[in-house]
């Protein structure tokens, strides 16, 4: 319907000290996953390293300066990594950001329902690592990489969604 997110219900991250911690053992050691977040970013965050989601020993998903997005999924031999080309996201507007990795160990990044162009895209090798730590939204576990902006929706799937499923979620949100 083209409606904007209800900003009064969004979580605000201040770029300095904010974080949400999720403690749930069902999040440990997922072989495939899709991370999605509806955000309105003000900047690249604390130290130009604003973490969207972080799970120690498993993955780091963050925004970088120049509009880049990075997702690193940890594997035993070579980590899977995707870094978007510059200008993948803009500040001051609502957008869906997505990181997806499937059985092929190749990470994919999306802004809204469109896959980005990549500066780097590395296939992971070896076994997926499994950490027992918490999932952090909007920061890392050391509270040193705070996101700067608002987060209205956070979705984590234990499988790699298809392009069509990602598009469906984005289109249904009206963004």
Coordinates of C-alpha atoms in Angstrom, one line a residue:
X1 CA 0.0 0.0 0.0
X2 CA 3.0 2.3 -0.1
X3 CA 2.9 3.1 3.6
X4 CA 6.0 4.1 5.4
X5 CA 7.1 2.2 8.5
X6 CA 5.7 3.4 11.8
X7 CA 8.8 5.2 13.0
X8 CA 7.4 5.5 16.5
X9 CA 7.7 1.7 16.8
X10 CA 11.3 1.5 15.3
X11 CA 14.3 0.9 17.5
X12 CA 16.7 3.9 17.4
X13 CA 20.4 3.2 17.5
X14 CA 22.5 6.2 18.5
X15 CA 25.8 5.4 16.8
X16 CA 27.5 5.2 20.2
X17 CA 26.2 2.7 22.8
X18 CA 23.0 1.0 21.7
X19 CA 22.4 -2.8 21.2
X20 CA 19.8 -5.5 21.3
X21 CA 21.0 -8.9 22.6
X22 CA 19.1 -12.1 21.6
X23 CA 19.9 -15.2 23.7
X24 CA 18.6 -18.3 21.9
X25 CA 20.4 -21.6 21.4
X26 CA 18.4 -22.3 18.2
X27 CA 20.6 -19.6 16.5
X28 CA 23.8 -21.6 17.0
X29 CA 25.5 -23.2 14.0
X30 CA 23.0 -22.5 11.2
X31 CA 24.4 -24.0 8.0
X32 CA 22.2 -21.7 5.8
X33 CA 20.7 -18.4 6.8
X34 CA 19.0 -15.3 5.5
X35 CA 19.3 -12.1 7.5
X36 CA 16.9 -9.2 6.7
X37 CA 16.5 -5.8 8.3
X38 CA 14.4 -2.8 7.5
X39 CA 16.5 0.2 8.3
X40 CA 16.8 4.0 8.0
X41 CA 20.5 4.7 8.4
X42 CA 21.9 8.1 9.5
X43 CA 25.5 7.1 8.9
X44 CA 27.9 4.2 8.7
X45 CA 27.8 4.1 12.4
X46 CA 30.4 4.1 15.2
X47 CA 33.9 4.1 13.8
X48 CA 32.4 3.7 10.3
X49 CA 31.6 0.1 11.2
X50 CA 27.9 0.0 12.2
X51 CA 26.9 -3.6 12.8
X52 CA 23.5 -4.7 11.6
X53 CA 23.8 -8.1 13.2
X54 CA 26.7 -9.9 14.8
X55 CA 27.2 -13.4 16.3
X56 CA 30.6 -14.2 17.6
X57 CA 32.2 -17.1 15.8
X58 CA 29.5 -17.2 13.2
X59 CA 28.8 -14.0 11.2
X60 CA 29.3 -10.2 11.0
X61 CA 26.9 -8.1 8.9
X62 CA 27.6 -4.4 8.8
X63 CA 27.5 -1.1 6.9
X64 CA 30.7 0.7 5.8
X65 CA 31.4 4.2 4.6
X66 CA 30.7 5.1 1.0
X67 CA 27.4 3.2 1.1
X68 CA 29.0 -0.3 1.2
X69 CA 27.5 -3.4 3.0
X70 CA 29.6 -6.3 4.2
X71 CA 28.6 -9.8 5.3
X72 CA 31.2 -12.3 6.6
X73 CA 30.1 -15.8 7.4
X74 CA 32.7 -17.9 9.2
X75 CA 33.9 -21.2 7.9
X76 CA 36.7 -23.5 9.2
X77 CA 39.1 -22.9 6.2
X78 CA 38.0 -19.8 4.3
X79 CA 35.3 -17.4 5.4
X80 CA 32.5 -16.5 3.0
X81 CA 32.5 -12.7 2.4
X82 CA 30.5 -10.3 0.4
X83 CA 31.3 -6.5 0.1
X84 CA 29.0 -4.5 -2.0
X85 CA 30.2 -1.9 -4.5
X86 CA 30.1 1.7 -3.2
X87 CA 26.7 3.4 -3.1
X88 CA 24.7 0.2 -2.4
X89 CA 22.8 1.9 0.4
X90 CA 21.9 5.6 1.1
X91 CA 21.2 7.3 4.4
X92 CA 18.0 9.0 5.3
X93 CA 15.6 6.6 3.6
X94 CA 14.0 3.3 4.6
X95 CA 15.4 0.2 2.9
X96 CA 15.4 -3.5 3.3
X97 CA 18.9 -4.9 3.6
X98 CA 19.4 -8.7 3.2
X99 CA 22.4 -11.1 3.5
X100 CA 21.8 -14.7 2.3
X101 CA 24.0 -17.7 2.3
X102 CA 23.0 -21.2 1.1
X103 CA 24.6 -24.6 0.8
X104 CA 26.9 -23.2 -2.0
X105 CA 28.7 -21.1 0.7
X106 CA 28.4 -17.9 -1.5
X107 CA 27.0 -14.9 0.3
X108 CA 24.6 -12.6 -1.5
X109 CA 23.6 -9.0 -0.5
X110 CA 20.4 -7.2 -1.5
X111 CA 19.0 -3.7 -1.1
X112 CA 15.3 -4.0 -1.1
X113 CA 14.7 -6.9 -3.5
X114 CA 17.7 -6.1 -5.8
X115 CA 21.0 -8.0 -5.5
X116 CA 23.9 -5.5 -5.3
X117 CA 27.0 -5.2 -7.4
X118 CA 30.0 -6.6 -5.6
X119 CA 33.5 -5.2 -4.8
X120 CA 34.3 -8.7 -3.2
X121 CA 32.4 -12.0 -3.1
X122 CA 34.3 -14.9 -1.7
X123 CA 33.0 -18.5 -1.3
X124 CA 33.4 -20.1 2.1
X125 CA 35.2 -23.4 2.5
X126 CA 35.5 -26.0 5.3
X127 CA 32.8 -26.6 7.9
X128 CA 30.6 -23.7 9.1
X129 CA 31.7 -22.6 12.5
X130 CA 29.2 -22.6 15.4
X131 CA 29.5 -20.2 18.3
X132 CA 27.4 -20.3 21.5
X133 CA 27.3 -16.6 22.0
X134 CA 24.4 -14.3 21.7
X135 CA 23.1 -12.6 18.6
X136 CA 23.6 -8.8 18.7
X137 CA 21.4 -6.5 16.7
X138 CA 22.8 -3.0 16.0
X139 CA 26.2 -3.6 17.5
X140 CA 28.9 -6.2 18.2
X141 CA 29.4 -8.0 21.5
X142 CA 32.1 -5.5 22.6
X143 CA 29.7 -2.5 22.1
X144 CA 32.3 -0.9 19.7
X145 CA 30.4 -0.9 16.4
X146 CA 27.0 0.7 17.1
X147 CA 24.6 1.2 14.2
X148 CA 23.4 4.8 13.6
X149 CA 19.8 5.0 12.6
X150 CA 16.4 3.2 13.0
X151 CA 15.5 -0.4 12.7
X152 CA 11.8 -1.3 12.2
X153 CA 11.9 -5.0 11.2
X154 CA 14.5 -7.8 11.9
X155 CA 14.1 -11.2 10.3
X156 CA 16.4 -14.2 10.6
X157 CA 15.7 -17.4 8.7
X158 CA 17.4 -20.8 9.1
X159 CA 17.6 -21.3 5.4
X160 CA 18.5 -19.4 2.2
X161 CA 15.4 -17.7 1.0
X162 CA 14.9 -17.6 -2.8
X163 CA 15.0 -14.3 -4.7
X164 CA 11.3 -14.6 -5.1
X165 CA 10.8 -15.0 -1.3
X166 CA 12.9 -11.9 -0.6
X167 CA 11.0 -9.9 -3.2
X168 CA 7.7 -11.0 -1.6
X169 CA 8.7 -9.8 1.9
X170 CA 10.0 -6.5 0.5
X171 CA 7.0 -5.9 -1.7
X172 CA 4.5 -6.8 1.0
X173 CA 6.1 -4.2 3.3
X174 CA 5.2 -1.4 1.0
X175 CA 8.7 0.1 0.9

